[in-house]
Short mmCIF file of C-alpha atoms in Angstrom, two decimals:
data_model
loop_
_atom_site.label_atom_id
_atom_site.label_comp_id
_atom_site.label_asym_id
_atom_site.label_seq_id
_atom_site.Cartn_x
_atom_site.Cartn_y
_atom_site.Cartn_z
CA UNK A 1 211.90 17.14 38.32
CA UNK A 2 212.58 20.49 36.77
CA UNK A 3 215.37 20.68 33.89
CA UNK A 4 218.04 22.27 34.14
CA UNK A 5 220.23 23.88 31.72
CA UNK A 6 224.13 23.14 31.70
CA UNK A 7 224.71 26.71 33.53
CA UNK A 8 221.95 26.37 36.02
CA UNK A 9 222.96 22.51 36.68
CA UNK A 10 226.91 23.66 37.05
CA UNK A 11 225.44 26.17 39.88
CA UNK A 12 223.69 23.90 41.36
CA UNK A 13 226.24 21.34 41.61
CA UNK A 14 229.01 24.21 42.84
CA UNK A 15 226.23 24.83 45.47
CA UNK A 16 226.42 21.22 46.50
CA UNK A 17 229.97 21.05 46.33
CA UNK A 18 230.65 23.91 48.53
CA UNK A 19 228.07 22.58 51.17
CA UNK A 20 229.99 18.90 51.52
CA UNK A 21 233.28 20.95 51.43
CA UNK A 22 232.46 22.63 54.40
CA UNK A 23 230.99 20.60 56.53
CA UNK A 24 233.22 17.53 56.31
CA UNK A 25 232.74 14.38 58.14
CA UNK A 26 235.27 11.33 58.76
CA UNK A 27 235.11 7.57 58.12
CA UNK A 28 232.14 5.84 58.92
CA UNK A 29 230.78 9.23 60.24
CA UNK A 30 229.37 10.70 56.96
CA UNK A 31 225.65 10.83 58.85
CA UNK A 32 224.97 14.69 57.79
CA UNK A 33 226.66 13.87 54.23
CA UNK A 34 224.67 10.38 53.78
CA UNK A 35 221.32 12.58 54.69
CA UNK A 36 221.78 15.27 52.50
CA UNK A 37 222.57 13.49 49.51
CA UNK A 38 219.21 11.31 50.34
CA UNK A 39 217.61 14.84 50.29
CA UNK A 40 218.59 15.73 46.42
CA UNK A 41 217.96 11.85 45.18
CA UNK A 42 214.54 11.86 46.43
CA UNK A 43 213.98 15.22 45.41
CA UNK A 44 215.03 14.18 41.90
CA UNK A 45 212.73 11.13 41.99
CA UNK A 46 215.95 8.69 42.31
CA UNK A 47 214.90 5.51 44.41
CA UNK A 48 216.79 4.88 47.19
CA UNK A 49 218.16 1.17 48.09
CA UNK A 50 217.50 -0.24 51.50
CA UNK A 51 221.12 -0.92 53.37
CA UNK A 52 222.61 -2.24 56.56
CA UNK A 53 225.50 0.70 56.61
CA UNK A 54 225.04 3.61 59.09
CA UNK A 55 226.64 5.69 56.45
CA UNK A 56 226.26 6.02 52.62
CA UNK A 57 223.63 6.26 50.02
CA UNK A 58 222.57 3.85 47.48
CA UNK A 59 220.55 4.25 44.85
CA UNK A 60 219.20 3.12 40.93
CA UNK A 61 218.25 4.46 38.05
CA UNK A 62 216.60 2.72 34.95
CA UNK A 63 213.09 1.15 33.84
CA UNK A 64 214.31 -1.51 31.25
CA UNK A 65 215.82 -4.91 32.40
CA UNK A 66 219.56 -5.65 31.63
CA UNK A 67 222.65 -5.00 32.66
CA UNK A 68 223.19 -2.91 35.34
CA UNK A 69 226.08 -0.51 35.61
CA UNK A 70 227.42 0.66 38.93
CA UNK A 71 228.84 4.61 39.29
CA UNK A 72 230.64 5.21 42.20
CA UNK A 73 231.79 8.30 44.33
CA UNK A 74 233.59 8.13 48.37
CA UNK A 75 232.24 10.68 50.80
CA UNK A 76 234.54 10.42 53.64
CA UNK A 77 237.06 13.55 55.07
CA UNK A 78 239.96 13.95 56.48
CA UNK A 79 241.68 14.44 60.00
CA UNK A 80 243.32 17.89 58.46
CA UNK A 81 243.03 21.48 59.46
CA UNK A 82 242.23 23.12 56.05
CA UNK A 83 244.75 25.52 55.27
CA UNK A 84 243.67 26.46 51.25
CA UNK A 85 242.02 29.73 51.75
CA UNK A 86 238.98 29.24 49.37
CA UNK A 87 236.19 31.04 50.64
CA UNK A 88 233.78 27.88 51.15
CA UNK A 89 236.85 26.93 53.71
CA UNK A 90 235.56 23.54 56.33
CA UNK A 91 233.70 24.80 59.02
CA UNK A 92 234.96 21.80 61.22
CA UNK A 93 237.76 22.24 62.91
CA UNK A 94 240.20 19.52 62.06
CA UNK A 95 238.51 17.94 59.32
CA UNK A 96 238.50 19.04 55.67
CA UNK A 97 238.17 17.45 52.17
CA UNK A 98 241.73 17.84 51.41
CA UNK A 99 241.14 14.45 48.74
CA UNK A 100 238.54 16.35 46.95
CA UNK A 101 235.73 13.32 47.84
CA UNK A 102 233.28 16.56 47.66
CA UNK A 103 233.95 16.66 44.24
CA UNK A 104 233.28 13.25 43.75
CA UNK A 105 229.90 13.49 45.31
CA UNK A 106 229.06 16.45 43.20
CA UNK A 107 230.23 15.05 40.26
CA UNK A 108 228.17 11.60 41.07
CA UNK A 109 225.14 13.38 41.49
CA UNK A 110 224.84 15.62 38.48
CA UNK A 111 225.68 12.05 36.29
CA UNK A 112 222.24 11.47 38.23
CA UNK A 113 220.70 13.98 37.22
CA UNK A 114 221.31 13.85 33.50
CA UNK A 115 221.06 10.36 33.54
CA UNK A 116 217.85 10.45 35.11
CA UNK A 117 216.70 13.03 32.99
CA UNK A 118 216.79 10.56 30.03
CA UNK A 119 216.21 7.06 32.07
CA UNK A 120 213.48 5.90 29.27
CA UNK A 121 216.72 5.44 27.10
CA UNK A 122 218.22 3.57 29.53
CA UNK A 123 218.98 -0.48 28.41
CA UNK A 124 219.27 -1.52 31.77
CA UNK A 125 219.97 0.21 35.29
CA UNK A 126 222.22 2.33 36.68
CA UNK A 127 223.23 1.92 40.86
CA UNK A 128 224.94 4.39 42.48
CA UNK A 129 227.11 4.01 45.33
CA UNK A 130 228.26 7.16 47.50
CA UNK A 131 230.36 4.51 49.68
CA UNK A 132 231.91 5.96 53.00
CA UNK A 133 234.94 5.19 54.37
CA UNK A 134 237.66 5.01 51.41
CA UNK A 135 240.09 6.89 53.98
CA UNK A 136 239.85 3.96 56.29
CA UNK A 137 238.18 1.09 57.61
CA UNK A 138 237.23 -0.69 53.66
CA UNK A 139 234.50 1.17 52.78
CA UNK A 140 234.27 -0.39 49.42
CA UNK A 141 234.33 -4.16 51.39
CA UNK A 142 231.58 -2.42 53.47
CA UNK A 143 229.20 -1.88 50.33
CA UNK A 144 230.15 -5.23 49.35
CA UNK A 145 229.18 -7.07 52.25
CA UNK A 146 226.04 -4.88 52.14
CA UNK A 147 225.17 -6.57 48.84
CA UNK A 148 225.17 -3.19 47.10
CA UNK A 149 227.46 -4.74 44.50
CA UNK A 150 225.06 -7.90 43.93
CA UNK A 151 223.65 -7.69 40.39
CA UNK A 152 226.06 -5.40 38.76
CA UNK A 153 228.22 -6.13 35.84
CA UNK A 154 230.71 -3.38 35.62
CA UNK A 155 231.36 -0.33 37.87
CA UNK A 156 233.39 2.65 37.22
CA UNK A 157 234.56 6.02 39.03
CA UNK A 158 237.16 8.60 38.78
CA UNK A 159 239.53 10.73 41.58
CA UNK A 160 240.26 14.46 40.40
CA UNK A 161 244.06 14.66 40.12
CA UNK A 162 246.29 18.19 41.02
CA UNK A 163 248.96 18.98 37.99
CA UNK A 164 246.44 18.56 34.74
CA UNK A 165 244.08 20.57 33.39
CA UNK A 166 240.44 20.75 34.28
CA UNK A 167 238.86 18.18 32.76
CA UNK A 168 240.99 16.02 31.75
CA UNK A 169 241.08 12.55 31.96
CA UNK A 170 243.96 10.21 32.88
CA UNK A 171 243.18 6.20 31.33
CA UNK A 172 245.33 3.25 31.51
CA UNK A 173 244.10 -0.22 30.66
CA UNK A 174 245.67 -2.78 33.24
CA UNK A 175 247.41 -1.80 36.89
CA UNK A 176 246.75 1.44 37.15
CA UNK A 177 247.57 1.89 40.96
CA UNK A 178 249.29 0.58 43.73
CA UNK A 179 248.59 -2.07 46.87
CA UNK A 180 248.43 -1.31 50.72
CA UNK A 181 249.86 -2.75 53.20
CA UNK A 182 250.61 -1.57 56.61
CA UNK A 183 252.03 -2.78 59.76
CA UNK A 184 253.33 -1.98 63.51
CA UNK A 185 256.40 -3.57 64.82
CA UNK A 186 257.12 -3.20 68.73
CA UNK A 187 260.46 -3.88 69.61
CA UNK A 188 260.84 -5.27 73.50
CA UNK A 189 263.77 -4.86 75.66
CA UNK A 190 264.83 -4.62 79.00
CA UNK A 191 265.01 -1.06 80.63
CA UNK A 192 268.15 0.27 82.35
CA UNK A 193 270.01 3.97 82.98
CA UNK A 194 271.36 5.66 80.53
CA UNK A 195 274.89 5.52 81.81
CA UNK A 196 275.04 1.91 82.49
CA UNK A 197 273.63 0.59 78.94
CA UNK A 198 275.04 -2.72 79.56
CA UNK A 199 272.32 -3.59 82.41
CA UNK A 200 269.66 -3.64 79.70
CA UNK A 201 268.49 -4.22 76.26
CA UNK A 202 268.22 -0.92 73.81
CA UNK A 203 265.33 -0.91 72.22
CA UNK A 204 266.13 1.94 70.09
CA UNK A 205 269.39 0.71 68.81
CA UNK A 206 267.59 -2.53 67.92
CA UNK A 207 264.84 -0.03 66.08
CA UNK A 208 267.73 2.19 64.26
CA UNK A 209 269.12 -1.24 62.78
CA UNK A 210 265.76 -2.33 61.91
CA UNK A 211 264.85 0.74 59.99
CA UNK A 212 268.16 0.01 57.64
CA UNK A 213 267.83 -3.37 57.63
CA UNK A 214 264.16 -2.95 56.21
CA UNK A 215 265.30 -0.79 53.09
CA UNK A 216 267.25 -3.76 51.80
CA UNK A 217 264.34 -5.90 50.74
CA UNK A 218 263.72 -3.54 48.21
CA UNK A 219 267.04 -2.78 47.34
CA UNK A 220 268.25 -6.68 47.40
CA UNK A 221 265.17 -8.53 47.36
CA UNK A 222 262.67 -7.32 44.33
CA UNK A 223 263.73 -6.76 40.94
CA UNK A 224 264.53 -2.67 40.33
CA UNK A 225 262.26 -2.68 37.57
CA UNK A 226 259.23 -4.18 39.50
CA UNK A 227 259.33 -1.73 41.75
CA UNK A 228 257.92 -1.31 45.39
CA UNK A 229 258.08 1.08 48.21
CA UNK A 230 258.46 0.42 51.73
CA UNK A 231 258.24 3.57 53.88
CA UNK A 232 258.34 3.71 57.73
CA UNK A 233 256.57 6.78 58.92
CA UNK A 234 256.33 6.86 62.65
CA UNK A 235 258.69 6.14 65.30
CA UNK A 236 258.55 6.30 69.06
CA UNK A 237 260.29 5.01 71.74
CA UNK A 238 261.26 6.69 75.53
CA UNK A 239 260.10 9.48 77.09
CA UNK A 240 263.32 11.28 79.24
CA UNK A 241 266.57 11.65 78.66
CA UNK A 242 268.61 9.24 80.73
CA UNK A 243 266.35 6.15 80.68
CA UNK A 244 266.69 3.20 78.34
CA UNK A 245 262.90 1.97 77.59
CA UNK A 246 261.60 -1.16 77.74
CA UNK A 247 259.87 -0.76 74.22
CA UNK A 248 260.02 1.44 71.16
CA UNK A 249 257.72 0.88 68.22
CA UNK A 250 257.34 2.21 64.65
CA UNK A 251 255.14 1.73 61.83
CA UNK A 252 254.42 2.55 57.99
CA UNK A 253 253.56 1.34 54.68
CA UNK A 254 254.69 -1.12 51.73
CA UNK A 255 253.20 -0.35 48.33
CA UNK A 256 253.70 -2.49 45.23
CA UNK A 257 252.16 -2.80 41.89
CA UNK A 258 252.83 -6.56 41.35
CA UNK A 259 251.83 -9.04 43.01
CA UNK A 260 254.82 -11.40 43.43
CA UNK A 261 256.70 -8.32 44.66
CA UNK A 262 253.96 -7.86 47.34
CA UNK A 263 254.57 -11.69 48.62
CA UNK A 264 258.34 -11.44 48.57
CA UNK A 265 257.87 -8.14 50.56
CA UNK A 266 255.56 -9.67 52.81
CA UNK A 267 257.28 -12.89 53.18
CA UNK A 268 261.04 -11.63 53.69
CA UNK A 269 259.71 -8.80 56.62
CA UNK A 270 259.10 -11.22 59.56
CA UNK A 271 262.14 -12.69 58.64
CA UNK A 272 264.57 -9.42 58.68
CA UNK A 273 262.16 -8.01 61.49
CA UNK A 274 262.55 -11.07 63.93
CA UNK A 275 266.89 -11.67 63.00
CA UNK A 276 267.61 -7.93 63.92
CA UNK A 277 265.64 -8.34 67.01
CA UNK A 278 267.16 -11.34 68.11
CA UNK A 279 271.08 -9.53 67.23
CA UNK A 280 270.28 -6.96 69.63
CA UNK A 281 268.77 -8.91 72.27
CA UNK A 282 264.78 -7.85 71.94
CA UNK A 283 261.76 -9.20 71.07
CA UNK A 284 259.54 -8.11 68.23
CA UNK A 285 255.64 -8.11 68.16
CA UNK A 286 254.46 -7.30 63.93
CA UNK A 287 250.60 -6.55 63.30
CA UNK A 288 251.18 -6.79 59.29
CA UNK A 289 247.80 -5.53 57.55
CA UNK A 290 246.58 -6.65 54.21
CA UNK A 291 244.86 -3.58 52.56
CA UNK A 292 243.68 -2.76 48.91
CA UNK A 293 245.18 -4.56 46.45
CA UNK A 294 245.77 -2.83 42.95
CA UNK A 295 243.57 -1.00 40.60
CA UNK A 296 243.23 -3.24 37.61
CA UNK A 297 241.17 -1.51 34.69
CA UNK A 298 239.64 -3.76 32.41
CA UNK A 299 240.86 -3.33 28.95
CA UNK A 300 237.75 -4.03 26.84
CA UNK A 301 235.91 -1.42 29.26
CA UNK A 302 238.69 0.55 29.21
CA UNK A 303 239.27 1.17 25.69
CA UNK A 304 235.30 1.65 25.19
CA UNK A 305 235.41 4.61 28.21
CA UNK A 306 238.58 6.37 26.71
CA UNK A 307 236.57 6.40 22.74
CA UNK A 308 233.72 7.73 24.74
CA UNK A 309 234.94 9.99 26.98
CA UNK A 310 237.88 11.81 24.53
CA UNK A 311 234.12 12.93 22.94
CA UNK A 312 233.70 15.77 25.18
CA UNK A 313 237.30 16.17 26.77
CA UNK A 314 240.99 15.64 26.33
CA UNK A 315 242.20 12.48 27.59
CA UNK A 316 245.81 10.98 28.16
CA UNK A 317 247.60 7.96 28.95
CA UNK A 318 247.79 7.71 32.81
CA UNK A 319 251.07 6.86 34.62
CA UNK A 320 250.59 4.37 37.16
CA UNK A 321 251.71 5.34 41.37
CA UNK A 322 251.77 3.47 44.45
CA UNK A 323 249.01 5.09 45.79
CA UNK A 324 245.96 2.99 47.02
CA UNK A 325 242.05 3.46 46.55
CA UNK A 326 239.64 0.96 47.44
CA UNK A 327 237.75 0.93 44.01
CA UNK A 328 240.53 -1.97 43.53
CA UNK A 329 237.77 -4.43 45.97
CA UNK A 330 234.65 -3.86 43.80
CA UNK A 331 237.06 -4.69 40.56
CA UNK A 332 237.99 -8.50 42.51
CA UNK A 333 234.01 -8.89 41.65
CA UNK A 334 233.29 -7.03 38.56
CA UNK A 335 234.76 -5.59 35.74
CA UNK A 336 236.02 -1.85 36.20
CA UNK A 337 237.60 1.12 34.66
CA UNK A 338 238.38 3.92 37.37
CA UNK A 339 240.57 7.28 35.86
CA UNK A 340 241.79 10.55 36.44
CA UNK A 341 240.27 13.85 36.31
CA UNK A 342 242.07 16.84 35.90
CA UNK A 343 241.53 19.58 39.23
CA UNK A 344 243.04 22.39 38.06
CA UNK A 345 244.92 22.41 41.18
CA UNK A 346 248.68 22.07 42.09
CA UNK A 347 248.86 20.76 45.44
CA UNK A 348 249.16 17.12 46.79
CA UNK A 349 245.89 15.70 48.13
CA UNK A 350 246.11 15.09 51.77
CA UNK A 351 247.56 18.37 52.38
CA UNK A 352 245.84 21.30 54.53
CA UNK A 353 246.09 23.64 51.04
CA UNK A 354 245.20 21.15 48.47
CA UNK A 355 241.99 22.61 46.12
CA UNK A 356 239.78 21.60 43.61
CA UNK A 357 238.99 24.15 40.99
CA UNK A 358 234.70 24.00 40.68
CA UNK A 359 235.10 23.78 37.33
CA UNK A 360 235.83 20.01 37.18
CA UNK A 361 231.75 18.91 38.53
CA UNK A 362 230.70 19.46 35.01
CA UNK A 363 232.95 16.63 33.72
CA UNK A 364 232.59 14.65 36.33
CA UNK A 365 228.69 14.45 35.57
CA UNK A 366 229.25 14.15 31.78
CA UNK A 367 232.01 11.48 32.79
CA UNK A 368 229.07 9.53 34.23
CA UNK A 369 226.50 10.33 32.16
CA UNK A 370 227.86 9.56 29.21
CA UNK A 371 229.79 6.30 29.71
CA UNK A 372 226.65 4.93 31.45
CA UNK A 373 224.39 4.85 27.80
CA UNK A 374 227.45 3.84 25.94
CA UNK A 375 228.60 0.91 28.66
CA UNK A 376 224.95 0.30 28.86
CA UNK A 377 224.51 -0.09 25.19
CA UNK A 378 227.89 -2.34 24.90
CA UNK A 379 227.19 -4.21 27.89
CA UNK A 380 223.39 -5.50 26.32
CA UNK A 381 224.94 -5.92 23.08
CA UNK A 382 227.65 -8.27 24.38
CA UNK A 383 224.74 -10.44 25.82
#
């Protein structure tokens, strides 16, 4: 494997970068991503793990036995007509990398490289897991179930972040992000004409009152200073103008960052759900999904990954959201640390103009590189 200067490894992961960028591929459809990343691992003399998965890549790094570390990047798209205007624009119409997973990949395999590049110093092994799916369908519970997790002690990863520098890095020892949940109510009534209301069941009356009704468990139910989020985001019912329908349906999101919160949330729902209902003479139907539960960094980890890492960047304390990422699965199992890295940018991910200024990938591989040895090192010590 040739080496590579800093400038000609920064091209080459921009050149990479660019690539994934614009040829995007959705959950559990990453096939063209998940072969060329197998391309520049075996061309780099990384061995590739066996898996089960139609999608993703998994591979190690390391000579020594000993702990092993696990780095870990997503790889899945978006449903999202790019609207950002960079010249390296998706060439897929209605898909993009409007989360900036491209940079992730990038970033993941230039820690590969380096680390590579010195594996004799390694004290143990380093896996990495490009995991599909993080957009939907558990990815992470995917690589889990795959045994890719089986054997490692710690993992950690990073998401770029709009609104901070390039480069730098976001920590926070403890919750550092939200849970998911999600469900679907369908409200069931009895249809009738639109002048003669009384020879039915309203549906959509039944649905307005539920939506209010909802917003009081977190304004009545959870403590202010908990916190929590419940957000219904799509709503449907009929489909003229002087028909009462038999059903109208709507569905959304709770986030929390604590788990009694989440429970209370979860418990008091049916209950408001299924009493509104029955006021307005319907029937309700709830799928209620359990999703990711919270980011938890390890502290011990945590505080060794912000010494090493404020070596060769700024770093700052992060300020925990609601927002979800399935890192929060492999850190039920093992020990984690997963941060923010600075884009550059200043738009919202998931949106058709979000960017991701190049300029992060070199981090991102130092990010990697770096806090593998010194994990590594603290990790066989600690033994």
């Amino acid at each position: 494997m040739a080496k590579l200067t800093d400038s000609q490894l920064e091209s080459v992961l921009i050149k990479y970068r660019h690539h994934f960028h614009e040829y995007p591929e959705l959950a559990d459809n990453e096939f063209k991503t998940t072969e060329k990343i197998k391309e520049i691992l075996t061309r780099w003399n990384i061995k590739i793990l066996s898996t089960h998965l139609k999608t993703g890549v998994f591979a190690e790094i390391g000579l020594k036995d000993g702990p092993t570390l696990g780095l870990r990047a997503d790889i899945d798209a978006l449903p999202i007509q790019e609207e950002s205007g960079v010249p390296f624009h998706s060439k897929v119409p209605g898909k993009m990398h409007a989360c900036g997973h491209d940079t992730h990949i990038a970033s993941l395999l230039g820690g590969a490289y380096l680390i590579k590049q010195r594996e004799a110093e390694l004290p143990g092994k380093v896996r990495l897991l490009f995991q599909p799916s993080e957009e939907a369908n558990e990815g992470a519970l995917q690589v889990i179930n795959d045994g890719q997790l089986d054997g490692v002690d710690a993992i950690i990863g990073f998401h770029n972040t709009p609104n901070q520098p390039i480069g730098r890095v976001g920590l926070k020892p403890g919750i550092a992000s939200g849970a998911i949940d999600k469900f679907k109510v369908t409200l069931t009534g009895i249809g009738a004409h639109a002048s003669a209301p009384q020879n039915g069941r309203d549906p959509i009356v039944a649905l307005g009152a539920e939506i209010g009704a909802l917003q009081s468990i977190i304004s009545r139910n959870i403590n202010a200073l908990s916190g929590g989020v419940l957000s219904i985001t799509h709503v449907t019912a009929g489909n003229t103008w002087n028909i009462l329908p038999e059903t109208a349906f709507f569905e959304g999101t709770v986030r929390t960052a604590n788990k009694e919160v989440r429970e209370t949330i979860k418990k008091r729902f049916p209950q408001i759900v299924d009493a509104t209902a029955k006021a307005y003479g319907v029937t309700a139907d709830i799928d209620w999904y359990t999703g990711d539960p919270s980011v938890v960094n390890d502290p011990g980890l945590t505080a060794i990954v912000r010494d090493e890492t404020s070596k060769f960047t700024d770093t700052y304390e992060l300020t925990p959201g609601l927002g979800s990422d399935d890192f929060a699965c492999f850190q039920e199992h093992v020990p984690g640390v997963y941060v923010d890295i600075g884009n550059g940018g200043h738009v919202s991910v998931h949106n058709p103009r979000f960017t991701a200024d190049d300029g992060l990938l070199i981090y991102g591989a130092r990010f990697f590189e770096r806090n593998s040895f010194r994990l590594l090192h603290e990790l066989s010590n600690s033994k």
